[in-house]
């Protein structure tokens, strides 16, 4: 049984056959699943001999009518679609930079039966030291990525793809030891001879002072420094 057949079977069991009865002429869940597979293949980027990176965040835009029908099963459908993408990526030996997310949304300009898929490869950023990011004190110096705060608890915090870094950035443009934040007076960011460079407010740097709100870019990942 192929991935799409397993996807349909899983959804059918989940909602006791409701999908088979509910979806006749408009957008079918399996059509979205097929479109996600095509998006993955079309956006696959060869990084090196061992890594082909694919998107991990998908936005599926539906017409008002289709969204209202699918919204009844939205959570279950998003979960199943995310599982489908993850399994397909593993089957093709693709590399995911972070957890797979599939989000269903509404676009009032679309007609019934028409939908659109947008995707991005969003790098996963995590604190290697196990610091609880949910309880960061507002006075604590930190880096913010996509609404999540990563505390800077050491005098020198190293960032990059390596397992020995303090904050790990799973971005194909990041070196194993990419840059470091030095909490001095003033605080600094210092590039560690990275392959693709460290950028601050759009400019490539070797070392530069940090102010509250400074944007640091590693590969395609932007981190915002907060002085606390």
C-alpha atoms as a printed R data frame, in Angstrom:
    type eleno elety resid chain resno       x      y      z
1   ATOM     1    CA   UNK     A     1   0.000  0.000  0.000
2   ATOM     2    CA   UNK     A     2   1.415  3.402 -1.027
3   ATOM     3    CA   UNK     A     3   1.649  6.515  1.142
4   ATOM     4    CA   UNK     A     4  -1.436  8.144 -0.365
5   ATOM     5    CA   UNK     A     5  -3.502  4.985  0.099
6   ATOM     6    CA   UNK     A     6  -2.329  4.699  3.719
7   ATOM     7    CA   UNK     A     7  -3.157  8.382  4.212
8   ATOM     8    CA   UNK     A     8  -6.725  7.895  2.981
9   ATOM     9    CA   UNK     A     9  -7.139  4.710  5.033
10  ATOM    10    CA   UNK     A    10  -5.851  6.409  8.173
11  ATOM    11    CA   UNK     A    11  -8.208  9.375  7.803
12  ATOM    12    CA   UNK     A    12 -11.137  7.096  7.050
13  ATOM    13    CA   UNK     A    13 -10.542  5.121 10.250
14  ATOM    14    CA   UNK     A    14 -10.011  8.286 12.249
15  ATOM    15    CA   UNK     A    15 -13.372  9.829 11.433
16  ATOM    16    CA   UNK     A    16 -15.336  6.601 10.908
17  ATOM    17    CA   UNK     A    17 -15.812  7.007  7.184
18  ATOM    18    CA   UNK     A    18 -16.903 10.656  7.363
19  ATOM    19    CA   UNK     A    19 -14.389 11.701  4.707
20  ATOM    20    CA   UNK     A    20 -15.697  9.172  2.233
21  ATOM    21    CA   UNK     A    21 -19.195 10.603  2.646
22  ATOM    22    CA   UNK     A    22 -18.367 14.297  2.993
23  ATOM    23    CA   UNK     A    23 -16.031 14.966  0.105
24  ATOM    24    CA   UNK     A    24 -17.565 14.454 -3.297
25  ATOM    25    CA   UNK     A    25 -16.945 17.283 -5.753
26  ATOM    26    CA   UNK     A    26 -14.809 19.876 -3.970
27  ATOM    27    CA   UNK     A    27 -11.205 19.712 -2.751
28  ATOM    28    CA   UNK     A    28 -10.381 16.190 -1.592
29  ATOM    29    CA   UNK     A    29  -7.835 15.567  1.215
30  ATOM    30    CA   UNK     A    30  -5.923 13.203 -1.074
31  ATOM    31    CA   UNK     A    31  -5.545 16.047 -3.601
32  ATOM    32    CA   UNK     A    32  -3.845 18.123 -0.913
33  ATOM    33    CA   UNK     A    33  -1.637 15.162 -0.015
34  ATOM    34    CA   UNK     A    34  -0.582 14.746 -3.659
35  ATOM    35    CA   UNK     A    35   0.135 18.466 -3.947
36  ATOM    36    CA   UNK     A    36   2.339 18.327 -0.850
37  ATOM    37    CA   UNK     A    37   4.365 15.482 -2.362
38  ATOM    38    CA   UNK     A    38   4.828 17.513 -5.555
39  ATOM    39    CA   UNK     A    39   5.852 20.568 -3.524
40  ATOM    40    CA   UNK     A    40   8.434 18.499 -1.652
41  ATOM    41    CA   UNK     A    41   9.949 17.187 -4.890
42  ATOM    42    CA   UNK     A    42   9.867 20.572 -6.642
43  ATOM    43    CA   UNK     A    43  11.520 22.390 -3.719
44  ATOM    44    CA   UNK     A    44  14.112 19.714 -2.840
45  ATOM    45    CA   UNK     A    45  17.551 21.384 -2.717
46  ATOM    46    CA   UNK     A    46  20.772 19.398 -2.974
47  ATOM    47    CA   UNK     A    47  23.161 20.738 -0.315
48  ATOM    48    CA   UNK     A    48  25.906 18.140 -0.663
49  ATOM    49    CA   UNK     A    49  26.357 14.477 -1.598
50  ATOM    50    CA   UNK     A    50  24.587 13.298  1.542
51  ATOM    51    CA   UNK     A    51  21.913 15.944  2.075
52  ATOM    52    CA   UNK     A    52  18.943 17.047  0.025
53  ATOM    53    CA   UNK     A    53  16.905 19.525  2.064
54  ATOM    54    CA   UNK     A    54  13.131 19.795  1.651
55  ATOM    55    CA   UNK     A    55  10.560 22.210  3.108
56  ATOM    56    CA   UNK     A    56   9.160 21.375  6.518
57  ATOM    57    CA   UNK     A    57   6.516 24.099  6.922
58  ATOM    58    CA   UNK     A    58   3.547 24.114  4.546
59  ATOM    59    CA   UNK     A    59   0.630 26.539  4.225
60  ATOM    60    CA   UNK     A    60  -2.390 25.194  2.352
61  ATOM    61    CA   UNK     A    61  -4.763 27.977  1.296
62  ATOM    62    CA   UNK     A    62  -8.359 27.015  0.506
63  ATOM    63    CA   UNK     A    63 -11.477 28.788 -0.691
64  ATOM    64    CA   UNK     A    64 -13.990 29.845  1.928
65  ATOM    65    CA   UNK     A    65 -16.329 26.984  1.021
66  ATOM    66    CA   UNK     A    66 -13.617 24.290  1.068
67  ATOM    67    CA   UNK     A    67 -12.067 25.622  4.256
68  ATOM    68    CA   UNK     A    68 -15.411 25.556  6.098
69  ATOM    69    CA   UNK     A    69 -15.933 21.914  5.097
70  ATOM    70    CA   UNK     A    70 -12.413 20.821  5.999
71  ATOM    71    CA   UNK     A    71 -12.297 22.855  9.205
72  ATOM    72    CA   UNK     A    72 -14.483 20.229 10.887
73  ATOM    73    CA   UNK     A    73 -11.528 17.826 10.639
74  ATOM    74    CA   UNK     A    74  -8.787 20.460 10.622
75  ATOM    75    CA   UNK     A    75  -6.628 19.199 13.493
76  ATOM    76    CA   UNK     A    76  -6.802 15.562 12.383
77  ATOM    77    CA   UNK     A    77  -6.135 16.480  8.754
78  ATOM    78    CA   UNK     A    78  -3.143 18.681  9.586
79  ATOM    79    CA   UNK     A    79  -1.664 15.896 11.714
80  ATOM    80    CA   UNK     A    80  -2.147 13.255  9.035
81  ATOM    81    CA   UNK     A    81  -0.734 15.497  6.310
82  ATOM    82    CA   UNK     A    82   2.313 16.274  8.457
83  ATOM    83    CA   UNK     A    83   2.861 12.550  9.012
84  ATOM    84    CA   UNK     A    84   2.554 11.928  5.273
85  ATOM    85    CA   UNK     A    85   5.245 14.520  4.468
86  ATOM    86    CA   UNK     A    86   7.558 13.183  7.177
87  ATOM    87    CA   UNK     A    87   7.161  9.591  5.973
88  ATOM    88    CA   UNK     A    88   7.615 10.578  2.337
89  ATOM    89    CA   UNK     A    89  10.773 12.501  3.208
90  ATOM    90    CA   UNK     A    90  12.173  9.484  5.037
91  ATOM    91    CA   UNK     A    91  11.256  7.188  2.146
92  ATOM    92    CA   UNK     A    92  13.123  9.432 -0.313
93  ATOM    93    CA   UNK     A    93  16.022  9.986  2.135
94  ATOM    94    CA   UNK     A    94  15.453 13.728  2.201
95  ATOM    95    CA   UNK     A    95  16.660 15.964  5.031
96  ATOM    96    CA   UNK     A    96  14.240 17.961  7.184
97  ATOM    97    CA   UNK     A    97  15.612 20.971  9.066
98  ATOM    98    CA   UNK     A    98  12.893 20.815 11.713
99  ATOM    99    CA   UNK     A    99   9.484 19.365 12.610
100 ATOM   100    CA   UNK     A   100   6.935 19.136  9.792
101 ATOM   101    CA   UNK     A   101   4.007 21.532 10.062
102 ATOM   102    CA   UNK     A   102   1.028 21.643  7.704
103 ATOM   103    CA   UNK     A   103  -1.354 24.552  8.287
104 ATOM   104    CA   UNK     A   104  -4.743 24.911  6.621
105 ATOM   105    CA   UNK     A   105  -5.949 28.439  5.985
106 ATOM   106    CA   UNK     A   106  -8.563 30.398  4.061
107 ATOM   107    CA   UNK     A   107  -8.099 32.653  1.045
108 ATOM   108    CA   UNK     A   108 -11.305 34.429  0.067
109 ATOM   109    CA   UNK     A   109  -9.980 35.068 -3.456
110 ATOM   110    CA   UNK     A   110  -9.856 31.357 -4.311
111 ATOM   111    CA   UNK     A   111 -12.805 29.644 -5.952
112 ATOM   112    CA   UNK     A   112 -14.306 26.399 -4.679
113 ATOM   113    CA   UNK     A   113 -12.199 23.428 -5.697
114 ATOM   114    CA   UNK     A   114  -9.023 25.513 -6.065
115 ATOM   115    CA   UNK     A   115  -6.252 25.549 -3.463
116 ATOM   116    CA   UNK     A   116  -2.681 26.780 -3.168
117 ATOM   117    CA   UNK     A   117   0.377 25.362 -1.356
118 ATOM   118    CA   UNK     A   118   3.236 27.529 -0.058
119 ATOM   119    CA   UNK     A   119   6.234 26.063  1.735
120 ATOM   120    CA   UNK     A   120   9.479 26.968  3.451
121 ATOM   121    CA   UNK     A   121  12.460 25.160  4.933
122 ATOM   122    CA   UNK     A   122  12.472 26.513  8.482
123 ATOM   123    CA   UNK     A   123  15.572 25.623 10.445
124 ATOM   124    CA   UNK     A   124  15.152 24.213 13.916
125 ATOM   125    CA   UNK     A   125  16.875 26.188 16.653
126 ATOM   126    CA   UNK     A   126  17.268 24.673 20.092
127 ATOM   127    CA   UNK     A   127  19.198 25.195 23.287
128 ATOM   128    CA   UNK     A   128  21.650 22.302 23.549
129 ATOM   129    CA   UNK     A   129  22.177 22.870 27.258
130 ATOM   130    CA   UNK     A   130  18.561 21.952 27.982
131 ATOM   131    CA   UNK     A   131  17.583 25.405 29.256
132 ATOM   132    CA   UNK     A   132  13.828 25.803 29.593
133 ATOM   133    CA   UNK     A   133  13.015 28.438 26.979
134 ATOM   134    CA   UNK     A   134   9.444 28.852 28.229
135 ATOM   135    CA   UNK     A   135  10.589 30.385 31.528
136 ATOM   136    CA   UNK     A   136  13.165 32.920 30.358
137 ATOM   137    CA   UNK     A   137  13.379 35.946 32.670
138 ATOM   138    CA   UNK     A   138  12.741 39.179 30.777
139 ATOM   139    CA   UNK     A   139  15.960 40.540 32.298
140 ATOM   140    CA   UNK     A   140  18.010 37.643 30.903
141 ATOM   141    CA   UNK     A   141  20.048 38.311 27.733
142 ATOM   142    CA   UNK     A   142  18.626 36.052 25.025
143 ATOM   143    CA   UNK     A   143  18.172 35.331 21.356
144 ATOM   144    CA   UNK     A   144  14.667 35.248 19.897
145 ATOM   145    CA   UNK     A   145  13.693 33.151 16.889
146 ATOM   146    CA   UNK     A   146  10.117 33.030 15.640
147 ATOM   147    CA   UNK     A   147   8.645 34.008 19.004
148 ATOM   148    CA   UNK     A   148  10.792 31.585 21.035
149 ATOM   149    CA   UNK     A   149  13.478 32.865 23.410
150 ATOM   150    CA   UNK     A   150  16.817 31.120 23.937
151 ATOM   151    CA   UNK     A   151  18.631 32.398 27.053
152 ATOM   152    CA   UNK     A   152  22.309 33.298 26.920
153 ATOM   153    CA   UNK     A   153  23.489 31.843 30.222
154 ATOM   154    CA   UNK     A   154  27.231 31.795 29.559
155 ATOM   155    CA   UNK     A   155  29.787 34.545 29.124
156 ATOM   156    CA   UNK     A   156  30.439 33.083 25.661
157 ATOM   157    CA   UNK     A   157  27.678 31.183 23.823
158 ATOM   158    CA   UNK     A   158  28.538 29.362 20.611
159 ATOM   159    CA   UNK     A   159  26.035 28.939 17.755
160 ATOM   160    CA   UNK     A   160  26.104 26.521 14.811
161 ATOM   161    CA   UNK     A   161  25.178 23.066 13.540
162 ATOM   162    CA   UNK     A   162  27.621 21.188 15.746
163 ATOM   163    CA   UNK     A   163  26.459 19.069 18.666
164 ATOM   164    CA   UNK     A   164  28.911 20.877 20.964
165 ATOM   165    CA   UNK     A   165  27.341 24.308 20.437
166 ATOM   166    CA   UNK     A   166  25.252 26.084 23.085
167 ATOM   167    CA   UNK     A   167  22.474 26.992 20.651
168 ATOM   168    CA   UNK     A   168  22.126 24.610 17.725
169 ATOM   169    CA   UNK     A   169  20.971 26.049 14.390
170 ATOM   170    CA   UNK     A   170  19.956 23.299 11.945
171 ATOM   171    CA   UNK     A   171  20.333 25.459  8.858
172 ATOM   172    CA   UNK     A   172  22.149 24.237  5.724
173 ATOM   173    CA   UNK     A   173  23.907 27.590  5.573
174 ATOM   174    CA   UNK     A   174  25.305 27.260  9.098
175 ATOM   175    CA   UNK     A   175  28.778 25.939  9.875
176 ATOM   176    CA   UNK     A   176  29.343 23.507 12.733
177 ATOM   177    CA   UNK     A   177  30.830 26.328 14.809
178 ATOM   178    CA   UNK     A   178  29.422 29.402 13.131
179 ATOM   179    CA   UNK     A   179  29.614 32.338 15.521
180 ATOM   180    CA   UNK     A   180  29.584 33.211 19.201
181 ATOM   181    CA   UNK     A   181  27.910 35.761 21.459
182 ATOM   182    CA   UNK     A   182  30.185 37.356 24.068
183 ATOM   183    CA   UNK     A   183  28.345 38.976 26.978
184 ATOM   184    CA   UNK     A   184  30.745 41.772 27.778
185 ATOM   185    CA   UNK     A   185  30.440 45.526 28.033
186 ATOM   186    CA   UNK     A   186  29.310 45.926 25.337
187 ATOM   187    CA   UNK     A   187  28.067 42.476 24.165
188 ATOM   188    CA   UNK     A   188  29.577 41.238 20.916
189 ATOM   189    CA   UNK     A   189  28.880 38.753 18.142
190 ATOM   190    CA   UNK     A   190  31.993 37.190 16.584
191 ATOM   191    CA   UNK     A   191  32.153 35.105 13.411
192 ATOM   192    CA   UNK     A   192  34.158 31.869 13.783
193 ATOM   193    CA   UNK     A   193  35.503 31.670 10.218
194 ATOM   194    CA   UNK     A   194  32.178 30.291  9.048
195 ATOM   195    CA   UNK     A   195  31.828 29.213  5.425
196 ATOM   196    CA   UNK     A   196  28.866 31.437  4.558
197 ATOM   197    CA   UNK     A   197  29.502 34.244  7.002
198 ATOM   198    CA   UNK     A   198  27.595 35.895  9.840
199 ATOM   199    CA   UNK     A   199  25.425 38.882  9.007
200 ATOM   200    CA   UNK     A   200  24.275 41.635 11.357
201 ATOM   201    CA   UNK     A   201  21.486 43.880 10.122
202 ATOM   202    CA   UNK     A   202  22.246 42.670  6.591
203 ATOM   203    CA   UNK     A   203  26.014 43.289  6.672
204 ATOM   204    CA   UNK     A   204  28.640 40.535  6.810
205 ATOM   205    CA   UNK     A   205  30.800 40.929  9.908
206 ATOM   206    CA   UNK     A   206  33.830 39.474 11.626
207 ATOM   207    CA   UNK     A   207  32.987 41.047 14.985
208 ATOM   208    CA   UNK     A   208  30.540 43.742 15.958
209 ATOM   209    CA   UNK     A   209  28.862 45.196 19.039
210 ATOM   210    CA   UNK     A   210  25.290 44.143 19.786
211 ATOM   211    CA   UNK     A   211  22.430 46.398 20.795
212 ATOM   212    CA   UNK     A   212  18.954 45.394 21.895
213 ATOM   213    CA   UNK     A   213  16.996 44.332 18.794
214 ATOM   214    CA   UNK     A   214  20.040 43.587 16.625
215 ATOM   215    CA   UNK     A   215  19.248 40.985 13.930
216 ATOM   216    CA   UNK     A   216  21.851 38.237 13.439
217 ATOM   217    CA   UNK     A   217  21.510 36.073 10.324
218 ATOM   218    CA   UNK     A   218  23.007 32.599  9.987
219 ATOM   219    CA   UNK     A   219  22.227 31.018  6.634
220 ATOM   220    CA   UNK     A   220  18.523 31.771  6.193
221 ATOM   221    CA   UNK     A   221  17.837 31.870  9.950
222 ATOM   222    CA   UNK     A   222  17.416 35.223 11.675
223 ATOM   223    CA   UNK     A   223  17.971 35.568 15.422
224 ATOM   224    CA   UNK     A   224  17.198 38.756 17.317
225 ATOM   225    CA   UNK     A   225  19.401 39.735 20.265
226 ATOM   226    CA   UNK     A   226  17.671 40.985 23.411
227 ATOM   227    CA   UNK     A   227  19.902 42.538 26.036
228 ATOM   228    CA   UNK     A   228  17.513 41.880 28.943
